Short mmCIF file of C-alpha atoms (C1' of nucleotides) in Angstrom, two decimals:
data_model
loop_
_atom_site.label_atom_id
_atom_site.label_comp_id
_atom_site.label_asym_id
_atom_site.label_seq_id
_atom_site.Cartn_x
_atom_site.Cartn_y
_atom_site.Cartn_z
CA UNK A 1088 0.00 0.00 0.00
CA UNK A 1089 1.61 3.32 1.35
CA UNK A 1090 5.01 3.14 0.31
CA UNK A 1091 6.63 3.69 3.94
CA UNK A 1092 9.21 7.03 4.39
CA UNK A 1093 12.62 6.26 4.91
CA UNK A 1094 12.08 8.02 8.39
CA UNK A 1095 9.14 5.42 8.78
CA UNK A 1096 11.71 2.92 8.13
CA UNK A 1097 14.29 3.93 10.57
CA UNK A 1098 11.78 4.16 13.41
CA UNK A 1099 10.88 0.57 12.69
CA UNK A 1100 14.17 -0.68 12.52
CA UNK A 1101 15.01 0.82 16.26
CA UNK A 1102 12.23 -0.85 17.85
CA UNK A 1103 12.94 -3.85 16.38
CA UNK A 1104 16.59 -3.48 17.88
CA UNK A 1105 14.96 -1.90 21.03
CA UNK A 1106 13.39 -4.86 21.95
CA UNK A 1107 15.90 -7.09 21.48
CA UNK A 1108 18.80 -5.07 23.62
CA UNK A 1109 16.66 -2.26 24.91
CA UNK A 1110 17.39 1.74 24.44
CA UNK A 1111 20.05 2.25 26.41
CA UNK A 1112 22.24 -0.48 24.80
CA UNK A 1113 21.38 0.07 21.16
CA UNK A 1114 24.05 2.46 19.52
CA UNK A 1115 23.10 4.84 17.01
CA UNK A 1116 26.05 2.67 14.89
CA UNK A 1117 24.09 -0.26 15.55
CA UNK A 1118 20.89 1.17 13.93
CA UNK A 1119 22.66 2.59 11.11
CA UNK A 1120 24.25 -0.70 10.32
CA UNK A 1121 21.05 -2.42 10.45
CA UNK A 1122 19.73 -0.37 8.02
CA UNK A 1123 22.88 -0.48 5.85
CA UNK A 1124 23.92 2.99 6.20
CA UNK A 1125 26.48 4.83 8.29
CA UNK A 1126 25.05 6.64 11.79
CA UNK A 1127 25.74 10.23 10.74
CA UNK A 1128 23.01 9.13 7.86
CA UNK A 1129 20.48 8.90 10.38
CA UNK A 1130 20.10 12.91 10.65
CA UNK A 1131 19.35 13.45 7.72
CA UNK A 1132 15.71 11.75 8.67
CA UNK A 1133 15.36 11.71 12.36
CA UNK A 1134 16.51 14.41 14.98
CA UNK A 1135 18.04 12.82 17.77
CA UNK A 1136 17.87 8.98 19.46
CA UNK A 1137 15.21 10.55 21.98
CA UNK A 1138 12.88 11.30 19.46
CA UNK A 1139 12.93 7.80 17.74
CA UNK A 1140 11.72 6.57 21.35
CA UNK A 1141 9.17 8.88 21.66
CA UNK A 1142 7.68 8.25 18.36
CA UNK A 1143 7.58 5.07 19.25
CA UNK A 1144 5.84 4.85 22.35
CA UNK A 1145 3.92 8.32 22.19
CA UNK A 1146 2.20 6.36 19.38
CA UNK A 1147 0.96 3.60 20.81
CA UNK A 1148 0.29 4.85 24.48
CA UNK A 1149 -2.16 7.43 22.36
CA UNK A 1150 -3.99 4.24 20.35
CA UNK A 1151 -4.75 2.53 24.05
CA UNK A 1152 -6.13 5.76 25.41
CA UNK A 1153 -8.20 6.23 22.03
CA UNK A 1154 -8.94 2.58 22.47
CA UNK A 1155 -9.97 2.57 25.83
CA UNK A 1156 -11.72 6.05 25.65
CA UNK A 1157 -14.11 4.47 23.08
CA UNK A 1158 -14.80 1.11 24.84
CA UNK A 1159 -15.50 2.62 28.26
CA UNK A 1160 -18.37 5.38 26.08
CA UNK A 1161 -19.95 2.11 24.82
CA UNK A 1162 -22.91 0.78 26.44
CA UNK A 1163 -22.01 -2.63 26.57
CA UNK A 1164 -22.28 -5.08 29.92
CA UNK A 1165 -19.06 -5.20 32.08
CA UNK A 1166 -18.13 -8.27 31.03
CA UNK A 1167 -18.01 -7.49 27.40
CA UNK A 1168 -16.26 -4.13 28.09
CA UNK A 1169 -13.43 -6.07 29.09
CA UNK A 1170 -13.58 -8.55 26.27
CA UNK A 1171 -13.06 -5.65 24.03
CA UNK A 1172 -10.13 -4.30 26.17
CA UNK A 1173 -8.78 -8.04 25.52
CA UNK A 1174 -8.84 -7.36 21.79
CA UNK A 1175 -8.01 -3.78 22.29
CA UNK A 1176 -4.65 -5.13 23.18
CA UNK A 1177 -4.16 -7.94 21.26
CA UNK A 1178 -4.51 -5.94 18.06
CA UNK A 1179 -2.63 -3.11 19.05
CA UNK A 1180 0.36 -6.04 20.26
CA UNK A 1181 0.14 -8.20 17.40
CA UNK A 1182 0.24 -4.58 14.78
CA UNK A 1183 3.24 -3.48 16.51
CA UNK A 1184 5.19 -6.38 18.79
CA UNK A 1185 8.62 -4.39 18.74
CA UNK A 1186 6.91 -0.99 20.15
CA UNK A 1187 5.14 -2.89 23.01
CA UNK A 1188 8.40 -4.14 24.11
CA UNK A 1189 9.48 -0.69 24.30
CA UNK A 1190 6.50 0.81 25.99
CA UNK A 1191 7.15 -1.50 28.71
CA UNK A 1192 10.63 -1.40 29.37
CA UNK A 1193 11.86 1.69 27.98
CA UNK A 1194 9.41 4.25 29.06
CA UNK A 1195 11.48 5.74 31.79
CA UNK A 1196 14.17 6.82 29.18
CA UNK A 1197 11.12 9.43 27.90
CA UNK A 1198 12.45 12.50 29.66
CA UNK A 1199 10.34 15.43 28.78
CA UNK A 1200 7.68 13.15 27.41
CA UNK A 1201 7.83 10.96 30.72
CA UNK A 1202 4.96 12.96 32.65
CA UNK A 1203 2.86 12.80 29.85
CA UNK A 1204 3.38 9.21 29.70
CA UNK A 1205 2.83 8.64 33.09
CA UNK A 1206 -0.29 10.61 33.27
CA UNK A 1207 -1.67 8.43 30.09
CA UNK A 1208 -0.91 5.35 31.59
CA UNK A 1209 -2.40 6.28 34.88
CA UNK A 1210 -5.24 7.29 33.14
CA UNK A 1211 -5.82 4.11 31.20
CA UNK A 1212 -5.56 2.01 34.73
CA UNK A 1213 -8.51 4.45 36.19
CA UNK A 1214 -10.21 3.68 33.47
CA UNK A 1215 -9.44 -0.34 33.67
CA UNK A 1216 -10.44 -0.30 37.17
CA UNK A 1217 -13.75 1.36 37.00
CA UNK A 1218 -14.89 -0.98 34.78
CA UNK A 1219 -13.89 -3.98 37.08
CA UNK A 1220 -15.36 -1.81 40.05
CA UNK A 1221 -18.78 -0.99 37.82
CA UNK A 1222 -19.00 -4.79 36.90
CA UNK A 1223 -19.11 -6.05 40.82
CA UNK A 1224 -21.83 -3.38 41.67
CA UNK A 1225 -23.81 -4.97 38.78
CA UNK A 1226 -23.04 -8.71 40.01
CA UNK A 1227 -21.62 -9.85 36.81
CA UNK A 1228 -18.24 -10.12 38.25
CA UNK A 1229 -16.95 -11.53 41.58
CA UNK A 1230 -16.51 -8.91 44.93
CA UNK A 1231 -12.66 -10.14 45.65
CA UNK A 1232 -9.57 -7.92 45.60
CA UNK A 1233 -9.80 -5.70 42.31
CA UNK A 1234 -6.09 -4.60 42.53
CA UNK A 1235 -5.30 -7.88 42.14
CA UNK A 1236 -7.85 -8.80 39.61
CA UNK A 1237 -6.27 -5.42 37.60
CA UNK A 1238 -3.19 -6.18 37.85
CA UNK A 1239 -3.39 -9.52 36.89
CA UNK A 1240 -5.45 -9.18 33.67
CA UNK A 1241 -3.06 -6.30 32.83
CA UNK A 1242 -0.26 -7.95 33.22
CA UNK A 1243 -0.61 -10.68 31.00
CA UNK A 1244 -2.00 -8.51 28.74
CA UNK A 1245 0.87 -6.16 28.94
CA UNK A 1246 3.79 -9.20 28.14
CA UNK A 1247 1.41 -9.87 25.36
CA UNK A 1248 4.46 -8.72 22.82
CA UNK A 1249 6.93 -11.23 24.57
CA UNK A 1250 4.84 -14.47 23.22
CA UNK A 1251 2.46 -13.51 20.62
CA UNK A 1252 5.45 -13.51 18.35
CA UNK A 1253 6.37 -17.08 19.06
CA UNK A 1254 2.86 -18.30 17.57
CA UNK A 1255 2.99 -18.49 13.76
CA UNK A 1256 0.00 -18.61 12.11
CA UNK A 1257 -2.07 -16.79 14.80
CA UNK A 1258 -5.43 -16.28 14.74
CA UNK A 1259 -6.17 -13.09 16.40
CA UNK A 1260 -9.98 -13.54 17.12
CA UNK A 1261 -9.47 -16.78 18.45
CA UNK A 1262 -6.95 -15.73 20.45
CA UNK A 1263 -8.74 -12.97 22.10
CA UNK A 1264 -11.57 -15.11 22.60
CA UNK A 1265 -8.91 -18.08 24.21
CA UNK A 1266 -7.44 -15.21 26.57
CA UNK A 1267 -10.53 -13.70 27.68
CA UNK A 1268 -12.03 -17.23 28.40
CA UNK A 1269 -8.84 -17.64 30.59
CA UNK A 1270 -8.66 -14.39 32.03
CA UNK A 1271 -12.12 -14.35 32.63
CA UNK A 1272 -13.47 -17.69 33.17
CA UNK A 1273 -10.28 -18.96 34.64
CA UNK A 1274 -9.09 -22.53 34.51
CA UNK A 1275 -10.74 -24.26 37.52
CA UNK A 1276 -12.67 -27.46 35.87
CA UNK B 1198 21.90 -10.54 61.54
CA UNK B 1199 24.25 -11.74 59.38
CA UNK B 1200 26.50 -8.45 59.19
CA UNK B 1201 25.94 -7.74 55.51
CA UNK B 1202 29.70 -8.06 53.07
CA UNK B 1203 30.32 -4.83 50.90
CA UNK B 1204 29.62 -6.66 47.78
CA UNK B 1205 26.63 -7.52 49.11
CA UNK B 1206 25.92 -4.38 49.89
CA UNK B 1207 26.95 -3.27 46.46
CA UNK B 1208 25.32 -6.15 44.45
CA UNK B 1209 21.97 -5.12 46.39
CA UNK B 1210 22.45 -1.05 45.45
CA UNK B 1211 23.20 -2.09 41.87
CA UNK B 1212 19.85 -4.36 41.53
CA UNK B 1213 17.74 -1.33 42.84
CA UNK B 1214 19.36 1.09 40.04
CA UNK B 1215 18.82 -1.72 37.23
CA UNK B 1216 15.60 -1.77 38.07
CA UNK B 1217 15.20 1.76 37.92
CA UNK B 1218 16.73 2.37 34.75
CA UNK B 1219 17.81 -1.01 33.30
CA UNK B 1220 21.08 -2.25 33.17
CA UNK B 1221 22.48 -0.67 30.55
CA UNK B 1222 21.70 2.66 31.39
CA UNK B 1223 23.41 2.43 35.10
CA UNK B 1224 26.99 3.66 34.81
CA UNK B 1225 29.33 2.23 37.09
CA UNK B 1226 29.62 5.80 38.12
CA UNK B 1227 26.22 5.76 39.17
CA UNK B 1228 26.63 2.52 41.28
CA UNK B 1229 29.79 4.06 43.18
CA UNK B 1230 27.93 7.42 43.87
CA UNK B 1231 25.29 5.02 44.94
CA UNK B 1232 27.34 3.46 47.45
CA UNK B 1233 29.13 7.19 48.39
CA UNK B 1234 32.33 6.15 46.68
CA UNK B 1235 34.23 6.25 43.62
CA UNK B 1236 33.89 4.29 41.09
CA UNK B 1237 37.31 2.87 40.94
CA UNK B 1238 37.08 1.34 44.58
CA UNK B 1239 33.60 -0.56 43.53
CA UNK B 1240 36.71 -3.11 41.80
CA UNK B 1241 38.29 -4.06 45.48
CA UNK B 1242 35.04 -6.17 45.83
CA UNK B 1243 33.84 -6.66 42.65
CA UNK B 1244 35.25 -8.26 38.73
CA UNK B 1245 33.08 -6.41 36.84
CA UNK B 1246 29.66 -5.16 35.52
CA UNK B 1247 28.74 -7.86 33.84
CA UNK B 1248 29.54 -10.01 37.26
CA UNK B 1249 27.24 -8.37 38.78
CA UNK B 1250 24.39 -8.69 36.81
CA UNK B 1251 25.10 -12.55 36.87
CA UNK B 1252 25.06 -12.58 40.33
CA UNK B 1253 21.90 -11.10 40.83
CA UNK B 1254 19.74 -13.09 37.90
CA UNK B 1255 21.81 -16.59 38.33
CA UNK B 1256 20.67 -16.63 41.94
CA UNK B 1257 17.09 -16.26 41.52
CA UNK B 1258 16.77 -18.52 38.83
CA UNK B 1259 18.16 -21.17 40.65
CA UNK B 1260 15.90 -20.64 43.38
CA UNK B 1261 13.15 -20.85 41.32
CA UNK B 1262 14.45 -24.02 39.55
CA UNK B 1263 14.92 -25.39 42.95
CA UNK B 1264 11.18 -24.15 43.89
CA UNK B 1265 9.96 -26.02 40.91
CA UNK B 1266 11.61 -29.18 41.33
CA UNK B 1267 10.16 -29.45 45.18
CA UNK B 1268 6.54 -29.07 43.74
CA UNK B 1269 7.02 -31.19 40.94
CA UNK B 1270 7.90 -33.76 43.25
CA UNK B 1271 5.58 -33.21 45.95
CA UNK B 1272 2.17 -35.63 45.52
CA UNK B 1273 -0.14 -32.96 45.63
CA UNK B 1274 -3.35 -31.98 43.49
CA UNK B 1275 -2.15 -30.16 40.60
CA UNK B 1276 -4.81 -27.39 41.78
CA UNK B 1277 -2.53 -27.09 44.82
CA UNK B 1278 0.62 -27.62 43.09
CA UNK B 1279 -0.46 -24.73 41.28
CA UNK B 1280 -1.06 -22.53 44.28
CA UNK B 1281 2.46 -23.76 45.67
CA UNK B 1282 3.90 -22.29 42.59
CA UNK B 1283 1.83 -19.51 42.69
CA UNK B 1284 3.53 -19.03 46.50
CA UNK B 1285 6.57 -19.62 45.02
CA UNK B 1286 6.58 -16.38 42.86
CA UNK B 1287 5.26 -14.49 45.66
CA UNK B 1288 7.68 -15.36 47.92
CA UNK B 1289 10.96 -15.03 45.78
CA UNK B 1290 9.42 -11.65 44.23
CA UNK B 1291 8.81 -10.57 48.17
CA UNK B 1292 12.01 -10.64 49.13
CA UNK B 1293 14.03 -9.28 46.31
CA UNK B 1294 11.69 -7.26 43.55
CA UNK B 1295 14.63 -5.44 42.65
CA UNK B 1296 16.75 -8.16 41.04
CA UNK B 1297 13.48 -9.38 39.54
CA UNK B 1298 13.46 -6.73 37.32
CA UNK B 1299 17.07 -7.13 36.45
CA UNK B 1300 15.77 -10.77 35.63
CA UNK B 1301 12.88 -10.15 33.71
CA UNK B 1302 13.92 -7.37 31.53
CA UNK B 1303 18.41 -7.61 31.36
CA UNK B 1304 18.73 -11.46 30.91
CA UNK B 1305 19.68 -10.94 27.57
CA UNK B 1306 22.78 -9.01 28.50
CA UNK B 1307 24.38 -12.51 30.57
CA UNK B 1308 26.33 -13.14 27.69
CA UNK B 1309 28.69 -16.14 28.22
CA UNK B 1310 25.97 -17.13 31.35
CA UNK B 1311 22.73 -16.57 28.84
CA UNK B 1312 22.35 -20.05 27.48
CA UNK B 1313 22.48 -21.38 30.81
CA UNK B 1314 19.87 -18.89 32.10
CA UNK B 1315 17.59 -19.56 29.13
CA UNK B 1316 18.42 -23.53 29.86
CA UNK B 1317 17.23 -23.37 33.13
CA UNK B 1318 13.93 -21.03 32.45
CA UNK B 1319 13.44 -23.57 29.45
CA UNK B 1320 12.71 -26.13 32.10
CA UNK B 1321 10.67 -23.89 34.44
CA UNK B 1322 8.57 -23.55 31.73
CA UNK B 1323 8.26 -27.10 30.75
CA UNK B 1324 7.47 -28.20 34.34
CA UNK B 1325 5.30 -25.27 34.32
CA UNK B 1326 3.43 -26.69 31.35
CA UNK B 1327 3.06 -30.33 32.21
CA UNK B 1328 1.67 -29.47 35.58
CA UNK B 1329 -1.34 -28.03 33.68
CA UNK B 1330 -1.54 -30.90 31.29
CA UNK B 1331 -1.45 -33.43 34.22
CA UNK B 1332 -4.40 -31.26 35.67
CA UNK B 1333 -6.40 -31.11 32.30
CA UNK B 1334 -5.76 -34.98 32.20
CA UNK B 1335 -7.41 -36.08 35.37
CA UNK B 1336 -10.19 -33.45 35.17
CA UNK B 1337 -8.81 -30.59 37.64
CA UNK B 1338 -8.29 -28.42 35.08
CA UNK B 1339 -10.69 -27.20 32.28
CA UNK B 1340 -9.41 -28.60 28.62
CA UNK B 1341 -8.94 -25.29 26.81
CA UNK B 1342 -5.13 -23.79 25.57
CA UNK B 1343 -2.61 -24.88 27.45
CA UNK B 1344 -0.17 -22.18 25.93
CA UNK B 1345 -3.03 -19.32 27.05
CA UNK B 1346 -3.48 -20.99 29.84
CA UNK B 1347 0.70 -21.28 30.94
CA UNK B 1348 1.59 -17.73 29.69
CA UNK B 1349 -1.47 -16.22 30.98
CA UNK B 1350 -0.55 -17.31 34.49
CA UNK B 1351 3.12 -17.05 34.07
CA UNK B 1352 2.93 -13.28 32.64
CA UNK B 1353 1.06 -12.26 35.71
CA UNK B 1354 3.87 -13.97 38.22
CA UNK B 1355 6.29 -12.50 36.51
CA UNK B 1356 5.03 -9.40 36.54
CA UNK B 1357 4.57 -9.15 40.57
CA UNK B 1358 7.98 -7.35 41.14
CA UNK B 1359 6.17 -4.17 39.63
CA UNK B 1360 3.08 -3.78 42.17
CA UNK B 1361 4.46 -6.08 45.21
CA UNK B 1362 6.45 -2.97 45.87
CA UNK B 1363 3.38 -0.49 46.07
CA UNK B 1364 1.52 -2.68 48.01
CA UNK B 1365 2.48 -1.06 52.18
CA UNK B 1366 1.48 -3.53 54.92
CA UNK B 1367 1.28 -6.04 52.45
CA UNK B 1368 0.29 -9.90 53.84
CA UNK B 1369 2.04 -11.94 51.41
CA UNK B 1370 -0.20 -15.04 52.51
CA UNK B 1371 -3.21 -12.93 51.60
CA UNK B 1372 -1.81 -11.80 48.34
CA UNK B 1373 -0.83 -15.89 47.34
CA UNK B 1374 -4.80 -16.67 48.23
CA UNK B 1375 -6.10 -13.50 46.09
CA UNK B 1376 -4.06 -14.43 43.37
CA UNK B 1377 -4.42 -18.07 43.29
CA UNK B 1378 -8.53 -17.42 43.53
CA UNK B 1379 -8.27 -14.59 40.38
CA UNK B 1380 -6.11 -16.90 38.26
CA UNK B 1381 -7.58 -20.02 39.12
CA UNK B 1382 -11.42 -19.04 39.01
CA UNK B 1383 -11.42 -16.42 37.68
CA UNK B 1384 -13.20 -13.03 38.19
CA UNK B 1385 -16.92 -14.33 36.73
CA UNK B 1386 -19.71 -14.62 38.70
"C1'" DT C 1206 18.99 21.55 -19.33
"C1'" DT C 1207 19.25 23.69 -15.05
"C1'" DT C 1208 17.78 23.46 -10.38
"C1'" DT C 1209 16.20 21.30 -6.43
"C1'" DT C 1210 15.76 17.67 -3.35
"C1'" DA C 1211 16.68 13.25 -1.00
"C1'" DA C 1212 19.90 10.55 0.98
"C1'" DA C 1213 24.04 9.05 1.40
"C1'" DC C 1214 29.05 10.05 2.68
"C1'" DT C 1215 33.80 11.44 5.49
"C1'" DA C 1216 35.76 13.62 9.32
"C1'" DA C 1217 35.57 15.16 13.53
"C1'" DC C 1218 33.97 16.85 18.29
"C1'" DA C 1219 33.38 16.61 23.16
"C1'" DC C 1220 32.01 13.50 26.47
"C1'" DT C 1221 31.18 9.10 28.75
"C1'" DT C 1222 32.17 4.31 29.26
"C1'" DG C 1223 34.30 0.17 31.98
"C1'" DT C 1224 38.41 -0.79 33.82
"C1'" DT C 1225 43.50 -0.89 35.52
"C1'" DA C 1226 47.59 0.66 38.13
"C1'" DG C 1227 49.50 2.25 41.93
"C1'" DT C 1228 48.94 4.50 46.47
"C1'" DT C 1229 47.26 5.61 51.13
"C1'" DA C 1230 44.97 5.36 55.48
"C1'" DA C 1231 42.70 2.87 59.06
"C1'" DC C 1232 41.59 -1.44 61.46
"C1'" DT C 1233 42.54 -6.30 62.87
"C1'" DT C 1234 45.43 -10.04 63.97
"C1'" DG C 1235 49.81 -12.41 65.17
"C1'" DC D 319 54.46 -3.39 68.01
"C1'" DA D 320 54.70 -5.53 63.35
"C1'" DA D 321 52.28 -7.46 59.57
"C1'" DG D 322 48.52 -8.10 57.02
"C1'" DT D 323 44.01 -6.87 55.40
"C1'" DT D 324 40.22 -3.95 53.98
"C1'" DA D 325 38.58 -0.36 51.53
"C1'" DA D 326 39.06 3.79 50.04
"C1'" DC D 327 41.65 7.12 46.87
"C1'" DT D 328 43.84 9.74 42.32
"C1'" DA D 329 45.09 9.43 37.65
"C1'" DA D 330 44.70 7.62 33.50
"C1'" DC D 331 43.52 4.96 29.08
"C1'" DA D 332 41.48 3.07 25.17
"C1'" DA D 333 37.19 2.41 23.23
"C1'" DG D 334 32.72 3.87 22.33
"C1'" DT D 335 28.93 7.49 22.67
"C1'" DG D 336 25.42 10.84 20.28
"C1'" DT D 337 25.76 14.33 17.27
"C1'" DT D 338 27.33 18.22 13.91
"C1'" DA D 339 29.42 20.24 9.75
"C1'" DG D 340 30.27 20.12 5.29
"C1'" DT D 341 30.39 17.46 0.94
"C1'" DT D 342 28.95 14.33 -2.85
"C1'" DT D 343 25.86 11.79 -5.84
"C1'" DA D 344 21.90 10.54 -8.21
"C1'" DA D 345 17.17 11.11 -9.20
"C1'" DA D 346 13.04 14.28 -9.79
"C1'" DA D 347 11.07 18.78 -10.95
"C1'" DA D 348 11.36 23.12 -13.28
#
DNA sequence: TTTTTAAACTAACACTTGTTAGTTAACTTG
DNA sequence: CAAGTTAACTAACAAGTGTTAGTTTAAAAA
């Protein structure tokens, strides 16, 4: 389709490397070589390291908040809220595996984009949580800790980039519908 | 106690700053500042960086091999052989979130100790994995993915260095129970 | 054809990196 | 007290860091 920029290019090419070494330990040499060039190269398309990291994660953190801005305006039941969040994440993971790894491990290396990060991600969990919260005053889902029922469904959904790559051949509706039966339903027989 | 040894003390202030900003990104500058030092005087008790960051993975990932092994060859439901594991992560994660981060997210800079680390969480995983097929097999566990089901569960663990921290007062007994009932049953009513 | 633009290059910079060598001062042990 | 040990120090180095300046080349636009 879109024929992608060279800049386009470059960005991809970092998180690839990102997530395999993280920020800090991938050179500006090292990026240049994997895209066949030589580092000074680089500026001629991006302005500084920073700003490949921001455009990566910026990006994405934006597309959850969209995401989850959308699904909590819906008028669905609890239950299906979160089903959505389930394939809220495994499209956004499975469109863009590299820049989840760096939205969860590089994020602190944001600097002047950090706060707005935070305040994003903060957001998102409010968001999360409400919906557990508005789910147990409705009975559909069971009074016990929601911290731990939060954290636990966002975890797993958050290392969704570390194994979603493994499975070739993936079928992302069945695999949101295999997770949130998990996640959900649980495993007890 | 035991009167702690200054590489000790140093390994310990050099886990909390990987966690903070990853391994790569610590200088060894940083650690001796750290410690009130300089960094030339971190080398009278340490070999190097790298030494360090074997130190602190190494050790929990033999303690979890060693967690494993005891479960695997206890003669317990695999329900509760579950929860033991489940105690397992809680309990290592407890007492040192800090080098869990440095295990979760700098493995991949062990270098000449990597393939054993990736050996020994090979196996984890495997024992991991047949524990749920034993409990599938005699009708403890519900017959749906096993790899959803393992990574699910195992992404959640492995994620408790992040929150265990935020949690004051925490009752690590109570947290094991919460966990075990989200991930086991569930959250549906 | 001339001009502009895109995208590469070489050379260099100022700074930071992990680490080594050699030294010094204060305790502990014989 | 003498000898050894522990743990700090200063000074330095060789390699690597992100980035800038200025130049060249080939394709596209005028």
């Amino acid at each position: 389709m879109k024929p992608e920029t060279r800049k386009e290019e470059i960005i991809k090419t970092a998180a690839k490397l990102f997530k395999e070494k993280g920020y800090s330990a991938v050179t500006m040499r090292d990026l240049a070589k994997a895209m066949g060039i030589k580092a000074a190269s680089l500026y001629n398309h991006i302005n500084s390291k920073q700003d490949i990291l921001k455009s990566i994660i910026i990006s994405i953190a934006e597309e959850f908040t969209n995401g989850m801005n959308e699904i909590k305006s819906s008028n669905l039941s609890s239950i299906n809220k979160l089903k959505q969040v389930v394939k809220l994440h495994v499209n956004i993971t499975s469109q863009n595996t590299y820049g989840m790894a760096s939205l969860n491990n590089d994020w602190m290396h944001l600097e002047d984009k950090l706060d707005y990060y935070l305040e994003l991600r903060s957001n998102y969990e409010d968001q999360f949580r409400s919906i557990l919260i508005e789910g147990i005053n409705n009975k559909e889902i069971v009074d016990s800790n929601v911290e731990v029922m939060l954290f636990s469904i966002l975890s797993t959904l958050r290392s969704l980039y570390l194994w979603i790559p493994k499975k070739e051949a993936l079928n992302i509706d069945e695999l949101s519908k295999n997770l949130s039966q998990v996640l959900i339903n649980g495993i007890n027989k």
